[in-house]
XYZ file of C-alpha atoms in Angstrom:
312
model
C -23.943 -5.998 20.087
C -21.455 -4.947 17.058
C -18.711 -7.285 15.717
C -16.184 -4.552 17.066
C -16.823 -5.525 20.274
C -17.690 -9.719 19.880
C -16.511 -10.903 16.913
C -14.021 -13.616 17.414
C -12.823 -13.292 14.427
C -11.392 -9.643 15.142
C -8.366 -9.857 13.232
C -4.936 -8.375 15.210
C -4.283 -5.730 12.799
C -7.366 -4.446 12.690
C -7.732 -0.336 13.494
C -9.935 -1.050 17.065
C -13.257 -0.462 16.857
C -13.118 0.930 13.449
C -17.000 2.014 11.934
C -16.481 -0.605 9.441
C -16.556 -3.133 12.134
C -18.708 -1.155 14.106
C -21.615 -0.852 12.182
C -21.580 -3.581 9.519
C -23.704 -6.738 9.485
C -22.221 -9.564 10.546
C -22.767 -11.351 7.407
C -20.171 -8.122 5.975
C -17.647 -8.096 8.302
C -15.674 -11.229 6.606
C -15.654 -8.980 3.557
C -14.420 -5.145 4.830
C -11.466 -7.259 6.883
C -11.152 -9.687 2.634
C -11.087 -5.562 1.390
C -8.844 -4.386 4.379
C -11.820 -1.912 5.075
C -10.581 -1.955 9.106
C -6.906 -2.269 7.504
C -7.096 1.932 5.745
C -2.820 2.031 5.849
C -2.972 -0.076 2.899
C -5.484 2.002 0.618
C -3.363 4.704 2.002
C 0.474 3.927 1.243
C -1.520 2.872 -2.598
C -3.143 6.038 -2.952
C -0.378 8.975 -1.359
C 1.879 7.552 -5.018
C -0.580 8.426 -7.006
C -1.552 11.621 -5.166
C 2.038 12.670 -4.395
C 2.044 12.297 -8.635
C -0.655 14.499 -9.151
C 0.841 17.222 -7.355
C 4.064 17.544 -8.343
C 2.362 16.885 -12.629
C 0.191 19.522 -11.071
C 2.814 22.054 -9.600
C 4.583 21.623 -13.378
C 2.225 22.054 -15.682
C 0.045 25.095 -13.773
C -2.987 25.600 -13.104
C -3.416 24.713 -9.389
C -4.096 20.697 -8.106
C -6.738 18.683 -10.061
C -8.931 17.643 -7.305
C -10.876 15.266 -9.567
C -8.718 13.645 -10.433
C -7.061 13.431 -6.139
C -10.953 12.217 -5.793
C -10.313 9.149 -8.822
C -6.997 7.954 -7.517
C -8.948 7.639 -3.611
C -12.072 5.857 -4.733
C -9.538 3.435 -7.339
C -6.700 2.682 -4.274
C -9.726 1.678 -1.916
C -11.268 -0.429 -4.546
C -7.895 -1.695 -6.012
C -6.578 -2.740 -2.200
C -9.488 -4.486 -1.791
C -9.158 -6.277 -4.657
C -5.521 -7.456 -4.726
C -5.925 -8.220 -0.217
C -8.711 -10.730 -1.491
C -6.488 -12.177 -4.791
C -3.752 -11.933 -2.368
C -5.794 -13.533 0.656
C -6.912 -16.182 -1.408
C -3.681 -17.523 -3.073
C -2.272 -17.220 0.526
C -4.951 -19.159 2.256
C -2.837 -22.417 3.117
C 0.708 -20.361 4.515
C -1.776 -17.846 6.127
C -2.851 -21.309 8.214
C -0.121 -21.920 9.394
C 1.341 -18.080 10.300
C -0.867 -16.696 14.070
C -1.230 -13.007 13.024
C -2.934 -14.256 9.346
C -4.219 -17.271 10.132
C -7.977 -15.329 11.308
C -8.106 -14.343 8.244
C -12.014 -14.546 6.455
C -10.301 -17.403 3.899
C -7.978 -19.197 6.324
C -10.365 -19.653 8.766
C -13.269 -21.013 6.314
C -15.815 -17.918 7.078
C -15.387 -16.927 3.753
C -15.576 -19.819 0.487
C -12.540 -19.553 -2.155
C -15.888 -19.012 -4.780
C -17.251 -15.932 -3.069
C -13.840 -14.289 -2.485
C -13.489 -14.631 -6.445
C -17.253 -12.705 -6.651
C -15.812 -10.145 -4.380
C -12.569 -10.063 -6.124
C -14.647 -8.961 -9.623
C -17.160 -6.594 -8.242
C -13.748 -4.397 -6.569
C -12.639 -4.762 -9.833
C -15.327 -3.395 -11.916
C -15.571 0.267 -9.343
C -11.307 0.264 -10.431
C -12.608 0.039 -14.137
C -15.005 2.336 -13.361
C -12.552 4.617 -11.847
C -9.977 4.288 -14.030
C -12.166 5.072 -17.863
C -13.289 8.318 -15.500
C -10.204 8.985 -16.716
C -10.924 9.299 -20.964
C -7.194 9.568 -21.542
C -5.930 6.518 -23.564
C -2.387 6.546 -22.524
C -3.388 6.528 -18.492
C -6.108 3.843 -19.147
C -3.815 1.609 -20.353
C -1.498 2.204 -18.017
C -3.803 0.797 -15.465
C -4.130 -1.782 -16.784
C -0.315 -2.524 -17.341
C -0.023 -2.814 -13.786
C -2.653 -5.526 -13.007
C 0.208 -7.513 -14.393
C 2.606 -7.070 -11.016
C -0.409 -7.260 -8.826
C -1.032 -10.701 -10.885
C 3.084 -12.786 -9.997
C 3.225 -10.700 -6.508
C 1.229 -12.724 -3.889
C 4.074 -16.052 -5.275
C 7.040 -14.066 -5.216
C 6.765 -15.093 -1.121
C 7.624 -18.617 -2.280
C 10.725 -17.969 -4.678
C 12.772 -14.729 -3.615
C 13.366 -13.098 -0.718
C 12.741 -9.356 -2.222
C 8.873 -9.785 -2.288
C 9.063 -6.434 -0.822
C 10.528 -5.016 -3.736
C 7.992 -6.950 -6.687
C 5.398 -4.922 -3.516
C 6.698 -1.888 -4.493
C 6.316 -2.001 -8.335
C 2.766 -2.668 -7.808
C 2.040 -0.201 -5.137
C 4.197 2.653 -6.529
C 2.807 3.019 -9.381
C 0.600 5.846 -8.791
C 3.870 7.594 -8.616
C 3.320 7.243 -12.645
C -0.356 6.792 -12.921
C -0.263 10.619 -11.301
C 2.388 12.079 -13.923
C 0.315 11.002 -16.980
C -2.909 11.208 -16.136
C -2.240 15.439 -16.418
C 0.105 14.724 -19.697
C -0.837 11.475 -21.155
C 2.609 10.987 -21.282
C 5.728 9.756 -18.878
C 8.734 12.062 -17.855
C 11.779 11.478 -15.998
C 10.191 13.558 -12.637
C 7.397 10.754 -13.191
C 9.237 7.784 -13.224
C 11.732 9.077 -10.442
C 8.447 9.318 -8.506
C 7.967 6.104 -8.795
C 11.172 5.468 -8.020
C 12.063 6.540 -4.717
C 8.075 4.658 -4.455
C 9.443 1.526 -4.933
C 12.091 2.562 -1.938
C 9.829 3.622 0.168
C 7.593 0.581 -0.423
C 10.428 -1.471 0.525
C 11.183 -0.076 3.740
C 7.707 0.180 5.237
C 7.182 -3.266 3.965
C 10.597 -4.660 5.616
C 8.841 -3.490 8.768
C 5.711 -5.012 8.389
C 7.458 -8.257 7.808
C 8.847 -7.570 11.343
C 6.236 -9.437 12.920
C 5.881 -12.622 10.971
C 10.186 -13.656 10.869
C 8.928 -16.802 13.418
C 6.116 -17.659 12.244
C 7.917 -17.273 8.685
C 10.586 -18.972 9.236
C 8.494 -21.781 9.734
C 6.420 -22.026 6.977
C 8.569 -21.452 4.010
C 8.102 -17.709 3.499
C 10.489 -15.514 2.207
C 11.544 -11.679 3.249
C 13.343 -9.285 3.341
C 13.106 -9.072 6.990
C 14.543 -12.712 7.054
C 17.010 -11.473 4.729
C 18.801 -8.394 5.972
C 18.279 -10.076 9.771
C 20.525 -7.846 12.207
C 20.972 -5.598 9.870
C 17.149 -4.728 8.959
C 17.184 -1.740 10.955
C 20.724 -0.544 7.658
C 18.998 -1.914 5.525
C 15.464 -0.098 5.986
C 17.975 3.258 6.519
C 19.247 2.776 3.177
C 15.794 1.712 1.565
C 14.736 5.150 2.388
C 17.675 7.152 2.607
C 17.215 6.291 -1.361
C 13.700 7.385 -1.446
C 14.509 10.396 -0.366
C 17.352 10.910 -2.006
C 15.604 10.298 -6.181
C 12.273 12.390 -4.438
C 14.435 15.084 -4.798
C 15.760 14.711 -7.799
C 12.223 14.759 -8.844
C 11.494 18.037 -7.182
C 14.621 18.832 -9.360
C 13.754 17.447 -12.452
C 10.066 18.725 -12.281
C 11.524 23.092 -12.308
C 8.705 23.278 -9.455
C 8.965 25.630 -6.997
C 11.330 25.199 -3.565
C 8.159 24.514 -2.065
C 8.301 20.390 -3.034
C 12.123 20.420 -1.220
C 9.518 21.404 1.871
C 8.213 18.353 1.711
C 11.164 15.829 1.043
C 12.839 17.125 3.871
C 9.688 16.334 6.215
C 8.792 13.353 4.519
C 13.042 12.443 5.322
C 12.900 13.695 9.260
C 9.605 11.474 9.472
C 12.040 8.036 7.822
C 14.797 9.232 10.026
C 12.533 8.653 12.787
C 11.664 5.570 12.089
C 14.817 3.816 11.176
C 16.173 5.249 14.801
C 13.287 3.685 16.598
C 12.989 0.004 14.627
C 13.060 -2.572 17.389
C 12.947 -5.876 15.872
C 12.120 -8.432 18.441
C 8.565 -5.992 19.213
C 5.834 -6.647 16.644
C 4.061 -3.818 17.917
C 6.204 -1.901 17.619
C 6.536 -2.994 13.992
C 3.207 -2.579 12.984
C 2.888 1.348 14.657
C 5.659 2.702 12.509
C 4.505 0.851 9.489
C 1.179 2.834 9.808
C 3.164 5.679 10.828
C 3.834 5.845 6.627
C -0.152 7.386 5.415
C 2.099 10.267 7.400
C 4.770 10.520 6.093
C 3.338 10.095 2.561
C 0.959 13.087 3.584
C 4.414 15.050 5.001
C 5.845 14.426 1.293
C 2.390 15.304 -0.877
C 1.894 18.066 1.513
C 5.059 20.063 0.162
C 4.111 18.857 -3.834
C 0.726 20.516 -3.383
C 1.721 23.641 -1.541
C 4.470 23.499 -4.709
C 1.165 23.158 -7.137
C -0.925 26.057 -5.378
C 1.553 28.104 -5.539
C 1.689 27.705 -9.377
């Protein structure tokens, strides 16, 4: 019987019947969970700023989308999301043991040892390194390495600030810089604006995600914007999303690309508005569903930028 059918350690936010859990041998299941392969929304949210930036840069440079770059970003996002999640779980294993939603994770449950987790981090980072070196541009490679500084400090932020979501944004939005740099070998205003937009977008959607853990976070002493915003969470998330939309529109303006890109911004804005209108701070299932829906929000924005790139 497959792990998806019988595994008592199936995590509450795993995608039901995900193939990685259905077909993975029993010994591999904890590593699938460490890398979040069974929760693909994480790598999607890491990937989408890369794709958006690459598509907008391609529209500005001409010559059509750089499909090879899009593939490299896909592989790199999956690998580095896995490495970052494993590192985060390693640092947070004692806190995770105190939170209902996370106590079944491989490290706090004892199914993977810290040493095994460290080896797994190294293996995933080697895949990410191979992807980064494939770009061959020195500026892009150096820029990719710079993101590791943010990744290393992020797990500790929830202990010292109520804005760990902002630090997560700095890390998850980094692709907003990478996609542009991979084409131009330098940064420019549109890239910085794509990056900034993705930061505010991340703060918004990760605040929604954190609504699931408010009670346990208060007991464990974990800080978050969800706890900080309290009864004003809907308005605060709306503000984060509004800033993300405005910055995205400015990125299109400064890139000087086809107006088709604005269609992506408009669709992204509509999706974000729907999320804000339907937030329920007391409904954990709703919070998870809205968080996951941000894959579609990001794809809508990417589609507009891609259309601009295809239009030449």
